[in-house]
């Protein structure tokens, strides 16, 4: 019987392997064409003075010129400020809203999840147009109307260096956090009820249950949202491009917008490729630091 079983086993393994390769082949081709090839091309172009006909190899000049460019460092600083001011607040708001939704009945939970997630499927351009109206420097702007009730003069929210970055940060705070709320809510529903029951027997207050049960149990989720939030914030482009164009005086020029301008406004593709790879190394380094210091006791 052993001699009969062996050939059958070989045929099954061979067949399963072929089907497996067939299933991942499409994904591999898409990954190679739209992810691996652009990254490899950017790496090659970053060492060239790129021209459509006859690119010239110039070594590390694009990297050296980027490090010597004051605007590049200003864009890095603006991006770091934006990230520090937006990501922690976004996590806090998402967790607070998820905690408010959690005690509700299932139908109400679903309703609120749909309400909070709805802006995530809306067009970013359309939302930016609405925010341009909210930040309108004329008295018709919503924020200026609110200030008018307190007798405060109109503010040029997006046109002044003192308020333009704050305006983008405020827009991020008040924009949709639907995805993070849903992820937090799913993690909250996964916490074992026995923890809460034991805490209630000990007479623990809401804050103690939040500190000793909820926050530790949500640490893997928080780390995931923190890392993805920082990555997304360092790649922010749409808000700065549509709301301020990077101005005034480059006060809101983020790295993503600077790379876009170098590539498609000034046609310095080599410099843009070098800066995009520098940005990738910065994001990778920050992600490693986050996992090293915050992910020691985290298991997924």
PDB file of C-alpha atoms in Angstrom:
ATOM      1  CA  UNK A   1       0.000   0.000   0.000  1.00  0.00           C
ATOM      2  CA  UNK A   2       2.952   2.284   0.682  1.00  0.00           C
ATOM      3  CA  UNK A   3       4.209   1.833  -2.884  1.00  0.00           C
ATOM      4  CA  UNK A   4       0.796   2.864  -4.263  1.00  0.00           C
ATOM      5  CA  UNK A   5       0.336   5.908  -1.981  1.00  0.00           C
ATOM      6  CA  UNK A   6       3.641   7.673  -2.812  1.00  0.00           C
ATOM      7  CA  UNK A   7       2.947   8.412  -6.529  1.00  0.00           C
ATOM      8  CA  UNK A   8      -0.537   9.759  -5.631  1.00  0.00           C
ATOM      9  CA  UNK A   9       0.976  12.144  -3.037  1.00  0.00           C
ATOM     10  CA  UNK A  10       3.524  13.472  -5.565  1.00  0.00           C
ATOM     11  CA  UNK A  11       0.804  14.164  -8.150  1.00  0.00           C
ATOM     12  CA  UNK A  12      -1.332  16.105  -5.629  1.00  0.00           C
ATOM     13  CA  UNK A  13       1.547  18.279  -4.446  1.00  0.00           C
ATOM     14  CA  UNK A  14       2.568  19.033  -8.020  1.00  0.00           C
ATOM     15  CA  UNK A  15      -0.965  20.002  -8.970  1.00  0.00           C
ATOM     16  CA  UNK A  16      -1.514  22.213  -5.900  1.00  0.00           C
ATOM     17  CA  UNK A  17       1.781  24.018  -6.542  1.00  0.00           C
ATOM     18  CA  UNK A  18       0.807  24.834 -10.101  1.00  0.00           C
ATOM     19  CA  UNK A  19      -2.558  26.202  -9.012  1.00  0.00           C
ATOM     20  CA  UNK A  20      -0.885  28.285  -6.289  1.00  0.00           C
ATOM     21  CA  UNK A  21       1.562  29.846  -8.738  1.00  0.00           C
ATOM     22  CA  UNK A  22      -1.307  30.562 -11.110  1.00  0.00           C
ATOM     23  CA  UNK A  23      -3.234  32.386  -8.353  1.00  0.00           C
ATOM     24  CA  UNK A  24      -0.302  34.601  -7.355  1.00  0.00           C
ATOM     25  CA  UNK A  25       0.931  35.164 -10.915  1.00  0.00           C
ATOM     26  CA  UNK A  26      -1.500  38.013 -11.584  1.00  0.00           C
ATOM     27  CA  UNK A  27      -0.602  39.738  -8.328  1.00  0.00           C
ATOM     28  CA  UNK A  28       3.125  39.273  -9.045  1.00  0.00           C
ATOM     29  CA  UNK A  29       2.801  40.776 -12.526  1.00  0.00           C
ATOM     30  CA  UNK A  30       0.844  43.775 -11.191  1.00  0.00           C
ATOM     31  CA  UNK A  31       3.378  44.245  -8.387  1.00  0.00           C
ATOM     32  CA  UNK A  32       6.298  44.039 -10.831  1.00  0.00           C
ATOM     33  CA  UNK A  33       4.760  46.513 -13.302  1.00  0.00           C
ATOM     34  CA  UNK A  34       3.271  49.112 -10.961  1.00  0.00           C
ATOM     35  CA  UNK A  35       5.463  48.896  -7.812  1.00  0.00           C
ATOM     36  CA  UNK A  36       8.847  47.241  -8.381  1.00  0.00           C
ATOM     37  CA  UNK A  37       9.501  48.771 -11.827  1.00  0.00           C
ATOM     38  CA  UNK A  38       8.679  52.395 -10.787  1.00  0.00           C
ATOM     39  CA  UNK A  39      10.885  52.075  -7.684  1.00  0.00           C
ATOM     40  CA  UNK A  40      13.771  50.647  -9.732  1.00  0.00           C
ATOM     41  CA  UNK A  41      13.303  53.358 -12.371  1.00  0.00           C
ATOM     42  CA  UNK A  42      13.290  56.095  -9.695  1.00  0.00           C
ATOM     43  CA  UNK A  43      16.517  54.671  -8.266  1.00  0.00           C
ATOM     44  CA  UNK A  44      18.197  54.772 -11.705  1.00  0.00           C
ATOM     45  CA  UNK A  45      16.825  58.236 -12.586  1.00  0.00           C
ATOM     46  CA  UNK A  46      18.053  59.632  -9.245  1.00  0.00           C
ATOM     47  CA  UNK A  47      21.624  59.268 -10.573  1.00  0.00           C
ATOM     48  CA  UNK A  48      20.867  60.958 -13.879  1.00  0.00           C
ATOM     49  CA  UNK A  49      20.160  64.347 -15.352  1.00  0.00           C
ATOM     50  CA  UNK A  50      17.010  62.924 -16.824  1.00  0.00           C
ATOM     51  CA  UNK A  51      15.860  63.972 -20.270  1.00  0.00           C
ATOM     52  CA  UNK A  52      13.374  62.204 -22.543  1.00  0.00           C
ATOM     53  CA  UNK A  53      16.133  61.744 -25.136  1.00  0.00           C
ATOM     54  CA  UNK A  54      19.655  61.177 -23.880  1.00  0.00           C
ATOM     55  CA  UNK A  55      19.771  61.126 -20.073  1.00  0.00           C
ATOM     56  CA  UNK A  56      23.189  61.812 -18.545  1.00  0.00           C
ATOM     57  CA  UNK A  57      24.727  59.978 -15.569  1.00  0.00           C
ATOM     58  CA  UNK A  58      25.767  62.521 -12.882  1.00  0.00           C
ATOM     59  CA  UNK A  59      26.428  60.301  -9.846  1.00  0.00           C
ATOM     60  CA  UNK A  60      25.223  61.627  -6.494  1.00  0.00           C
ATOM     61  CA  UNK A  61      24.706  65.229  -7.655  1.00  0.00           C
ATOM     62  CA  UNK A  62      20.915  65.047  -7.283  1.00  0.00           C
ATOM     63  CA  UNK A  63      21.275  63.847  -3.686  1.00  0.00           C
ATOM     64  CA  UNK A  64      23.957  66.466  -2.879  1.00  0.00           C
ATOM     65  CA  UNK A  65      21.879  69.265  -4.435  1.00  0.00           C
ATOM     66  CA  UNK A  66      18.837  68.140  -2.453  1.00  0.00           C
ATOM     67  CA  UNK A  67      20.724  68.211   0.847  1.00  0.00           C
ATOM     68  CA  UNK A  68      22.069  71.697  -0.005  1.00  0.00           C
ATOM     69  CA  UNK A  69      18.622  73.007  -0.933  1.00  0.00           C
ATOM     70  CA  UNK A  70      17.127  75.079   1.959  1.00  0.00           C
ATOM     71  CA  UNK A  71      13.630  74.517   0.547  1.00  0.00           C
ATOM     72  CA  UNK A  72      14.050  70.747   0.899  1.00  0.00           C
ATOM     73  CA  UNK A  73      14.859  71.094   4.608  1.00  0.00           C
ATOM     74  CA  UNK A  74      11.992  73.544   5.058  1.00  0.00           C
ATOM     75  CA  UNK A  75       9.651  71.009   3.444  1.00  0.00           C
ATOM     76  CA  UNK A  76      10.996  68.295   5.776  1.00  0.00           C
ATOM     77  CA  UNK A  77      10.426  70.565   8.789  1.00  0.00           C
ATOM     78  CA  UNK A  78       6.898  71.458   7.631  1.00  0.00           C
ATOM     79  CA  UNK A  79       6.078  67.765   7.156  1.00  0.00           C
ATOM     80  CA  UNK A  80       7.392  66.851  10.618  1.00  0.00           C
ATOM     81  CA  UNK A  81       5.389  69.681  12.241  1.00  0.00           C
ATOM     82  CA  UNK A  82       2.261  68.589  10.373  1.00  0.00           C
ATOM     83  CA  UNK A  83       2.799  64.955  11.408  1.00  0.00           C
ATOM     84  CA  UNK A  84       3.423  65.733  15.089  1.00  0.00           C
ATOM     85  CA  UNK A  85       0.334  67.943  15.286  1.00  0.00           C
ATOM     86  CA  UNK A  86      -2.077  65.694  13.399  1.00  0.00           C
ATOM     87  CA  UNK A  87      -1.320  61.996  14.024  1.00  0.00           C
ATOM     88  CA  UNK A  88      -1.614  61.882  17.873  1.00  0.00           C
ATOM     89  CA  UNK A  89      -4.784  64.010  17.793  1.00  0.00           C
ATOM     90  CA  UNK A  90      -6.283  61.776  15.101  1.00  0.00           C
ATOM     91  CA  UNK A  91      -5.627  58.697  17.262  1.00  0.00           C
ATOM     92  CA  UNK A  92      -7.196  60.372  20.309  1.00  0.00           C
ATOM     93  CA  UNK A  93     -10.305  61.476  18.399  1.00  0.00           C
ATOM     94  CA  UNK A  94     -10.735  58.040  16.797  1.00  0.00           C
ATOM     95  CA  UNK A  95     -10.456  56.214  20.124  1.00  0.00           C
ATOM     96  CA  UNK A  96     -12.793  58.673  21.887  1.00  0.00           C
ATOM     97  CA  UNK A  97     -15.472  58.311  19.200  1.00  0.00           C
ATOM     98  CA  UNK A  98     -15.106  54.507  19.177  1.00  0.00           C
ATOM     99  CA  UNK A  99     -15.565  54.453  22.971  1.00  0.00           C
ATOM    100  CA  UNK A 100     -18.731  56.558  22.615  1.00  0.00           C
ATOM    101  CA  UNK A 101     -20.151  54.236  19.931  1.00  0.00           C
ATOM    102  CA  UNK A 102     -19.254  50.984  21.743  1.00  0.00           C
ATOM    103  CA  UNK A 103     -22.103  50.963  24.350  1.00  0.00           C
ATOM    104  CA  UNK A 104     -24.780  51.572  21.694  1.00  0.00           C
ATOM    105  CA  UNK A 105     -27.000  48.867  20.243  1.00  0.00           C
ATOM    106  CA  UNK A 106     -25.840  47.129  17.076  1.00  0.00           C
ATOM    107  CA  UNK A 107     -28.122  49.097  14.729  1.00  0.00           C
ATOM    108  CA  UNK A 108     -26.981  52.416  16.156  1.00  0.00           C
ATOM    109  CA  UNK A 109     -23.353  51.269  15.978  1.00  0.00           C
ATOM    110  CA  UNK A 110     -23.790  50.463  12.287  1.00  0.00           C
ATOM    111  CA  UNK A 111     -25.478  53.814  11.663  1.00  0.00           C
ATOM    112  CA  UNK A 112     -22.684  55.797  13.314  1.00  0.00           C
ATOM    113  CA  UNK A 113     -19.988  53.715  11.583  1.00  0.00           C
ATOM    114  CA  UNK A 114     -21.602  54.534   8.230  1.00  0.00           C
ATOM    115  CA  UNK A 115     -21.885  58.234   9.112  1.00  0.00           C
ATOM    116  CA  UNK A 116     -18.246  58.530  10.157  1.00  0.00           C
ATOM    117  CA  UNK A 117     -16.947  56.455   7.251  1.00  0.00           C
ATOM    118  CA  UNK A 118     -19.001  58.247   4.588  1.00  0.00           C
ATOM    119  CA  UNK A 119     -16.475  61.117   4.031  1.00  0.00           C
ATOM    120  CA  UNK A 120     -13.762  58.516   3.329  1.00  0.00           C
ATOM    121  CA  UNK A 121     -15.507  57.530   0.080  1.00  0.00           C
ATOM    122  CA  UNK A 122     -16.143  61.137  -0.976  1.00  0.00           C
ATOM    123  CA  UNK A 123     -13.888  62.891  -3.455  1.00  0.00           C
ATOM    124  CA  UNK A 124     -10.942  64.647  -1.817  1.00  0.00           C
ATOM    125  CA  UNK A 125     -11.221  67.460  -4.349  1.00  0.00           C
ATOM    126  CA  UNK A 126     -14.882  68.048  -3.486  1.00  0.00           C
ATOM    127  CA  UNK A 127     -14.078  68.075   0.236  1.00  0.00           C
ATOM    128  CA  UNK A 128     -11.253  70.552  -0.369  1.00  0.00           C
ATOM    129  CA  UNK A 129     -13.647  72.877  -2.207  1.00  0.00           C
ATOM    130  CA  UNK A 130     -15.919  72.840   0.843  1.00  0.00           C
ATOM    131  CA  UNK A 131     -12.962  73.561   3.124  1.00  0.00           C
ATOM    132  CA  UNK A 132     -11.900  76.457   0.866  1.00  0.00           C
ATOM    133  CA  UNK A 133     -15.328  77.948   1.503  1.00  0.00           C
ATOM    134  CA  UNK A 134     -14.996  77.350   5.260  1.00  0.00           C
ATOM    135  CA  UNK A 135     -11.584  79.106   5.261  1.00  0.00           C
ATOM    136  CA  UNK A 136     -12.767  81.902   2.951  1.00  0.00           C
ATOM    137  CA  UNK A 137     -10.948  85.093   4.046  1.00  0.00           C
ATOM    138  CA  UNK A 138     -14.066  87.155   3.293  1.00  0.00           C
ATOM    139  CA  UNK A 139     -16.820  87.614   5.919  1.00  0.00           C
ATOM    140  CA  UNK A 140     -18.838  84.897   4.101  1.00  0.00           C
ATOM    141  CA  UNK A 141     -16.381  82.203   5.299  1.00  0.00           C
ATOM    142  CA  UNK A 142     -17.781  80.050   8.097  1.00  0.00           C
ATOM    143  CA  UNK A 143     -14.831  80.501  10.462  1.00  0.00           C
ATOM    144  CA  UNK A 144     -14.811  84.253   9.911  1.00  0.00           C
ATOM    145  CA  UNK A 145     -18.556  84.345  10.583  1.00  0.00           C
ATOM    146  CA  UNK A 146     -17.935  82.556  13.902  1.00  0.00           C
ATOM    147  CA  UNK A 147     -15.176  85.036  14.765  1.00  0.00           C
ATOM    148  CA  UNK A 148     -17.549  87.884  13.853  1.00  0.00           C
ATOM    149  CA  UNK A 149     -19.888  86.871  16.710  1.00  0.00           C
ATOM    150  CA  UNK A 150     -17.052  87.646  19.132  1.00  0.00           C
ATOM    151  CA  UNK A 151     -16.100  90.891  17.423  1.00  0.00           C
ATOM    152  CA  UNK A 152     -12.862  89.516  15.973  1.00  0.00           C
ATOM    153  CA  UNK A 153     -11.698  90.743  12.560  1.00  0.00           C
ATOM    154  CA  UNK A 154     -11.564  88.460   9.538  1.00  0.00           C
ATOM    155  CA  UNK A 155      -8.573  86.144   9.294  1.00  0.00           C
ATOM    156  CA  UNK A 156      -6.849  85.213   6.041  1.00  0.00           C
ATOM    157  CA  UNK A 157      -6.615  81.584   7.105  1.00  0.00           C
ATOM    158  CA  UNK A 158      -4.802  80.124   4.102  1.00  0.00           C
ATOM    159  CA  UNK A 159      -3.079  83.280   2.854  1.00  0.00           C
ATOM    160  CA  UNK A 160      -1.031  84.259   5.936  1.00  0.00           C
ATOM    161  CA  UNK A 161       2.181  82.514   7.031  1.00  0.00           C
ATOM    162  CA  UNK A 162       1.062  82.622  10.675  1.00  0.00           C
ATOM    163  CA  UNK A 163      -2.196  80.703  10.099  1.00  0.00           C
ATOM    164  CA  UNK A 164      -1.757  78.641   6.920  1.00  0.00           C
ATOM    165  CA  UNK A 165      -0.126  75.591   8.582  1.00  0.00           C
ATOM    166  CA  UNK A 166      -2.596  75.754  11.493  1.00  0.00           C
ATOM    167  CA  UNK A 167      -5.441  75.808   8.963  1.00  0.00           C
ATOM    168  CA  UNK A 168      -4.233  72.582   7.324  1.00  0.00           C
ATOM    169  CA  UNK A 169      -3.796  70.976  10.755  1.00  0.00           C
ATOM    170  CA  UNK A 170      -7.292  72.083  11.805  1.00  0.00           C
ATOM    171  CA  UNK A 171      -8.665  70.650   8.562  1.00  0.00           C
ATOM    172  CA  UNK A 172      -7.016  67.320   9.380  1.00  0.00           C
ATOM    173  CA  UNK A 173      -8.410  67.329  12.937  1.00  0.00           C
ATOM    174  CA  UNK A 174     -11.968  67.981  11.777  1.00  0.00           C
ATOM    175  CA  UNK A 175     -11.856  65.728   8.704  1.00  0.00           C
ATOM    176  CA  UNK A 176     -12.944  62.119   8.558  1.00  0.00           C
ATOM    177  CA  UNK A 177     -11.393  59.561  10.915  1.00  0.00           C
ATOM    178  CA  UNK A 178     -13.817  56.853   9.809  1.00  0.00           C
ATOM    179  CA  UNK A 179     -11.274  54.139   9.018  1.00  0.00           C
ATOM    180  CA  UNK A 180      -9.467  54.502  12.355  1.00  0.00           C
ATOM    181  CA  UNK A 181     -12.774  54.582  14.247  1.00  0.00           C
ATOM    182  CA  UNK A 182     -13.924  51.322  12.650  1.00  0.00           C
ATOM    183  CA  UNK A 183     -10.566  49.624  13.364  1.00  0.00           C
ATOM    184  CA  UNK A 184     -10.621  50.809  16.992  1.00  0.00           C
ATOM    185  CA  UNK A 185     -14.243  49.697  17.379  1.00  0.00           C
ATOM    186  CA  UNK A 186     -13.417  46.208  16.053  1.00  0.00           C
ATOM    187  CA  UNK A 187     -10.510  45.979  18.509  1.00  0.00           C
ATOM    188  CA  UNK A 188     -12.721  47.123  21.407  1.00  0.00           C
ATOM    189  CA  UNK A 189     -15.310  44.466  20.571  1.00  0.00           C
ATOM    190  CA  UNK A 190     -12.517  41.867  20.695  1.00  0.00           C
ATOM    191  CA  UNK A 191     -11.628  42.548  24.336  1.00  0.00           C
ATOM    192  CA  UNK A 192     -12.823  39.715  26.580  1.00  0.00           C
ATOM    193  CA  UNK A 193     -15.770  40.750  28.792  1.00  0.00           C
ATOM    194  CA  UNK A 194     -14.259  38.827  31.717  1.00  0.00           C
ATOM    195  CA  UNK A 195     -11.673  41.611  32.120  1.00  0.00           C
ATOM    196  CA  UNK A 196     -14.419  44.206  32.631  1.00  0.00           C
ATOM    197  CA  UNK A 197     -16.364  41.890  34.982  1.00  0.00           C
ATOM    198  CA  UNK A 198     -13.290  41.302  37.154  1.00  0.00           C
ATOM    199  CA  UNK A 199     -12.594  45.041  37.239  1.00  0.00           C
ATOM    200  CA  UNK A 200     -16.181  45.818  38.261  1.00  0.00           C
ATOM    201  CA  UNK A 201     -15.968  43.281  41.111  1.00  0.00           C
ATOM    202  CA  UNK A 202     -12.919  45.200  42.340  1.00  0.00           C
ATOM    203  CA  UNK A 203     -14.856  48.462  42.099  1.00  0.00           C
ATOM    204  CA  UNK A 204     -12.718  49.918  39.297  1.00  0.00           C
ATOM    205  CA  UNK A 205     -13.875  53.227  37.859  1.00  0.00           C
ATOM    206  CA  UNK A 206     -14.260  53.961  34.130  1.00  0.00           C
ATOM    207  CA  UNK A 207     -10.872  55.677  33.987  1.00  0.00           C
ATOM    208  CA  UNK A 208      -9.126  52.741  35.702  1.00  0.00           C
ATOM    209  CA  UNK A 209     -10.733  50.262  33.314  1.00  0.00           C
ATOM    210  CA  UNK A 210      -9.665  52.503  30.431  1.00  0.00           C
ATOM    211  CA  UNK A 211      -6.067  52.741  31.701  1.00  0.00           C
ATOM    212  CA  UNK A 212      -5.499  49.162  32.868  1.00  0.00           C
ATOM    213  CA  UNK A 213      -7.650  47.183  30.392  1.00  0.00           C
ATOM    214  CA  UNK A 214      -8.589  49.105  27.262  1.00  0.00           C
ATOM    215  CA  UNK A 215      -5.328  50.907  26.470  1.00  0.00           C
ATOM    216  CA  UNK A 216      -3.052  47.840  26.996  1.00  0.00           C
ATOM    217  CA  UNK A 217      -5.388  45.600  24.979  1.00  0.00           C
ATOM    218  CA  UNK A 218      -5.501  48.179  22.182  1.00  0.00           C
ATOM    219  CA  UNK A 219      -1.727  48.598  21.998  1.00  0.00           C
ATOM    220  CA  UNK A 220      -1.300  46.476  18.805  1.00  0.00           C
ATOM    221  CA  UNK A 221      -4.099  48.437  17.121  1.00  0.00           C
ATOM    222  CA  UNK A 222      -2.691  51.776  18.278  1.00  0.00           C
ATOM    223  CA  UNK A 223       0.789  50.861  17.020  1.00  0.00           C
ATOM    224  CA  UNK A 224      -0.634  49.874  13.637  1.00  0.00           C
ATOM    225  CA  UNK A 225      -2.625  53.115  13.320  1.00  0.00           C
ATOM    226  CA  UNK A 226       0.356  55.162  14.540  1.00  0.00           C
ATOM    227  CA  UNK A 227       2.765  53.676  11.975  1.00  0.00           C
ATOM    228  CA  UNK A 228       0.314  53.919   9.075  1.00  0.00           C
ATOM    229  CA  UNK A 229      -0.720  57.411  10.212  1.00  0.00           C
ATOM    230  CA  UNK A 230       2.881  58.670  10.245  1.00  0.00           C
ATOM    231  CA  UNK A 231       3.534  57.130   6.829  1.00  0.00           C
ATOM    232  CA  UNK A 232       0.404  58.741   5.403  1.00  0.00           C
ATOM    233  CA  UNK A 233       1.204  62.080   7.002  1.00  0.00           C
ATOM    234  CA  UNK A 234       4.735  62.135   5.564  1.00  0.00           C
ATOM    235  CA  UNK A 235       3.223  61.478   2.141  1.00  0.00           C
ATOM    236  CA  UNK A 236       0.577  64.212   2.464  1.00  0.00           C
ATOM    237  CA  UNK A 237       0.121  66.032  -0.822  1.00  0.00           C
ATOM    238  CA  UNK A 238      -3.502  66.682  -1.659  1.00  0.00           C
ATOM    239  CA  UNK A 239      -4.325  69.107   1.143  1.00  0.00           C
ATOM    240  CA  UNK A 240      -1.291  71.325   0.579  1.00  0.00           C
ATOM    241  CA  UNK A 241      -1.654  71.232  -3.210  1.00  0.00           C
ATOM    242  CA  UNK A 242      -5.365  72.051  -3.337  1.00  0.00           C
ATOM    243  CA  UNK A 243      -5.685  74.359  -0.327  1.00  0.00           C
ATOM    244  CA  UNK A 244      -2.535  76.512  -0.394  1.00  0.00           C
ATOM    245  CA  UNK A 245      -0.325  75.316  -3.246  1.00  0.00           C
ATOM    246  CA  UNK A 246       2.501  75.217  -0.683  1.00  0.00           C
ATOM    247  CA  UNK A 247       2.272  78.931   0.128  1.00  0.00           C
ATOM    248  CA  UNK A 248       2.444  81.527   1.387  1.00  0.00           C
ATOM    249  CA  UNK A 249       6.245  81.756   1.281  1.00  0.00           C
ATOM    250  CA  UNK A 250       6.433  77.924   1.259  1.00  0.00           C
ATOM    251  CA  UNK A 251       4.990  77.832   4.785  1.00  0.00           C
ATOM    252  CA  UNK A 252       2.915  74.767   3.845  1.00  0.00           C
ATOM    253  CA  UNK A 253       5.214  73.137   1.305  1.00  0.00           C
ATOM    254  CA  UNK A 254       5.357  69.476   2.275  1.00  0.00           C
ATOM    255  CA  UNK A 255       7.919  67.006   0.933  1.00  0.00           C
ATOM    256  CA  UNK A 256       5.351  65.315  -1.292  1.00  0.00           C
ATOM    257  CA  UNK A 257       4.364  68.635  -2.858  1.00  0.00           C
ATOM    258  CA  UNK A 258       8.030  69.636  -3.326  1.00  0.00           C
ATOM    259  CA  UNK A 259       8.755  66.350  -5.146  1.00  0.00           C
ATOM    260  CA  UNK A 260       5.697  66.879  -7.357  1.00  0.00           C
ATOM    261  CA  UNK A 261       6.771  70.443  -8.210  1.00  0.00           C
ATOM    262  CA  UNK A 262      10.338  69.402  -9.024  1.00  0.00           C
ATOM    263  CA  UNK A 263       9.121  66.620 -11.315  1.00  0.00           C
ATOM    264  CA  UNK A 264       6.110  68.080 -13.098  1.00  0.00           C
ATOM    265  CA  UNK A 265       6.531  71.848 -12.692  1.00  0.00           C
ATOM    266  CA  UNK A 266      10.290  72.317 -13.080  1.00  0.00           C
ATOM    267  CA  UNK A 267      10.922  69.004 -14.937  1.00  0.00           C
ATOM    268  CA  UNK A 268      13.860  68.079 -12.674  1.00  0.00           C
ATOM    269  CA  UNK A 269      12.991  64.395 -12.653  1.00  0.00           C
ATOM    270  CA  UNK A 270      16.379  63.264 -11.337  1.00  0.00           C
ATOM    271  CA  UNK A 271      16.199  65.593  -8.334  1.00  0.00           C
ATOM    272  CA  UNK A 272      12.590  64.576  -7.664  1.00  0.00           C
ATOM    273  CA  UNK A 273      13.542  60.880  -7.800  1.00  0.00           C
ATOM    274  CA  UNK A 274      16.431  61.446  -5.370  1.00  0.00           C
ATOM    275  CA  UNK A 275      14.170  63.328  -2.941  1.00  0.00           C
ATOM    276  CA  UNK A 276      11.499  60.623  -3.152  1.00  0.00           C
ATOM    277  CA  UNK A 277      14.082  57.969  -2.206  1.00  0.00           C
ATOM    278  CA  UNK A 278      15.354  60.148   0.663  1.00  0.00           C
ATOM    279  CA  UNK A 279      11.738  60.435   1.843  1.00  0.00           C
ATOM    280  CA  UNK A 280      11.370  56.640   1.613  1.00  0.00           C
ATOM    281  CA  UNK A 281      14.467  56.162   3.806  1.00  0.00           C
ATOM    282  CA  UNK A 282      13.149  58.706   6.347  1.00  0.00           C
ATOM    283  CA  UNK A 283       9.773  56.947   6.538  1.00  0.00           C
ATOM    284  CA  UNK A 284      11.460  53.545   6.819  1.00  0.00           C
ATOM    285  CA  UNK A 285      13.743  54.784   9.606  1.00  0.00           C
ATOM    286  CA  UNK A 286      10.881  56.315  11.596  1.00  0.00           C
ATOM    287  CA  UNK A 287       8.819  53.125  11.197  1.00  0.00           C
ATOM    288  CA  UNK A 288      11.708  50.991  12.485  1.00  0.00           C
ATOM    289  CA  UNK A 289      12.130  53.309  15.495  1.00  0.00           C
ATOM    290  CA  UNK A 290       8.415  53.054  16.267  1.00  0.00           C
ATOM    291  CA  UNK A 291       8.461  49.255  16.114  1.00  0.00           C
ATOM    292  CA  UNK A 292      11.667  49.073  18.193  1.00  0.00           C
ATOM    293  CA  UNK A 293      10.472  51.264  21.080  1.00  0.00           C
ATOM    294  CA  UNK A 294       6.707  50.700  20.986  1.00  0.00           C
ATOM    295  CA  UNK A 295       6.379  47.184  19.606  1.00  0.00           C
ATOM    296  CA  UNK A 296       8.491  45.193  22.068  1.00  0.00           C
ATOM    297  CA  UNK A 297       5.548  43.443  23.732  1.00  0.00           C
ATOM    298  CA  UNK A 298       3.119  43.629  20.817  1.00  0.00           C
ATOM    299  CA  UNK A 299       1.941  40.458  19.113  1.00  0.00           C
ATOM    300  CA  UNK A 300      -0.369  40.216  16.117  1.00  0.00           C
TER     301      UNK A 300
END
